[in-house]
Tab-separated table of C-alpha atoms in Angstrom:
chain	number	residue	atom	x	y	z
A	1	MET	CA	71.199	80.287	82.707
A	2	LEU	CA	70.220	83.908	82.432
A	3	ASN	CA	69.912	84.011	86.300
A	4	ILE	CA	73.649	82.846	86.623
A	5	LYS	CA	74.645	85.781	84.349
A	6	LYS	CA	72.791	88.253	86.300
A	7	ALA	CA	74.087	87.020	90.005
A	8	LYS	CA	77.787	87.090	88.414
A	9	ILE	CA	77.355	90.764	87.162
A	10	SER	CA	75.774	91.772	90.516
A	11	LEU	CA	78.447	90.217	92.396
A	12	PHE	CA	81.173	91.754	90.161
A	13	ILE	CA	79.219	95.431	90.853
A	14	LEU	CA	79.053	94.835	94.321
A	15	LEU	CA	83.031	93.882	94.413
A	16	VAL	CA	83.642	97.108	92.488
A	17	LEU	CA	81.847	99.194	94.910
A	18	CYS	CA	83.465	97.399	97.766
A	19	PHE	CA	86.918	98.367	96.481
A	20	LEU	CA	85.576	101.970	95.626
A	21	VAL	CA	84.722	102.620	99.046
A	22	ALA	CA	87.837	100.965	100.589
A	23	GLY	CA	89.828	103.252	98.474
A	24	PHE	CA	88.193	106.095	99.312
A	25	PHE	CA	88.552	105.269	103.250
A	26	ALA	CA	92.013	104.508	102.659
A	27	GLY	CA	92.799	107.564	100.702
A	28	LYS	CA	90.971	109.477	103.391
A	29	ALA	CA	93.513	107.788	106.115
A	30	TYR	CA	96.413	108.320	103.919
A	31	ARG	CA	95.683	112.057	103.572
A	32	GLU	CA	95.176	112.532	107.401
A	33	GLN	CA	98.305	110.988	107.999
A	34	THR	CA	100.298	113.214	105.551
A	35	ASP	CA	98.446	116.614	106.868
A	36	LEU	CA	99.438	115.673	110.428
A	37	ALA	CA	103.295	114.548	109.254
A	38	LYS	CA	103.500	118.032	107.383
A	39	GLU	CA	102.243	119.767	110.454
A	40	LYS	CA	104.799	118.343	112.779
A	41	ALA	CA	107.236	119.176	110.248
A	42	LYS	CA	106.100	122.899	110.461
A	43	GLU	CA	106.223	122.675	114.175
A	44	ALA	CA	109.717	121.303	114.132
A	45	ALA	CA	111.043	123.881	111.728
A	46	ILE	CA	109.440	126.732	113.848
A	47	ILE	CA	111.193	125.199	117.014
A	48	LYS	CA	114.514	125.010	115.247
A	49	GLU	CA	114.161	128.774	113.746
A	50	ARG	CA	113.619	129.890	117.258
A	51	LEU	CA	116.509	127.832	118.824
A	52	GLU	CA	119.044	129.192	116.114
A	53	ARG	CA	117.581	132.978	116.822
A	54	TRP	CA	118.268	132.451	120.637
A	55	ILE	CA	121.588	130.867	119.938
A	56	ASP	CA	122.485	133.731	117.768
A	57	ASN	CA	121.189	136.591	120.135
A	58	ASP	CA	123.441	134.698	122.744
A	59	ASN	CA	126.472	135.515	121.018
């Protein structure tokens, strides 16, 4: 009976560790994706600003 309880505890700890590792990698991928989206938004804002300046200089 004692071995079964130890096995259950060990499996539970292993399951928790797996979720922690999976959460870490999922969070890392999410942060990379949001950083890329922020960078693209900055680039789009720069292009828009240059285009507006170019149009204003044309008039």
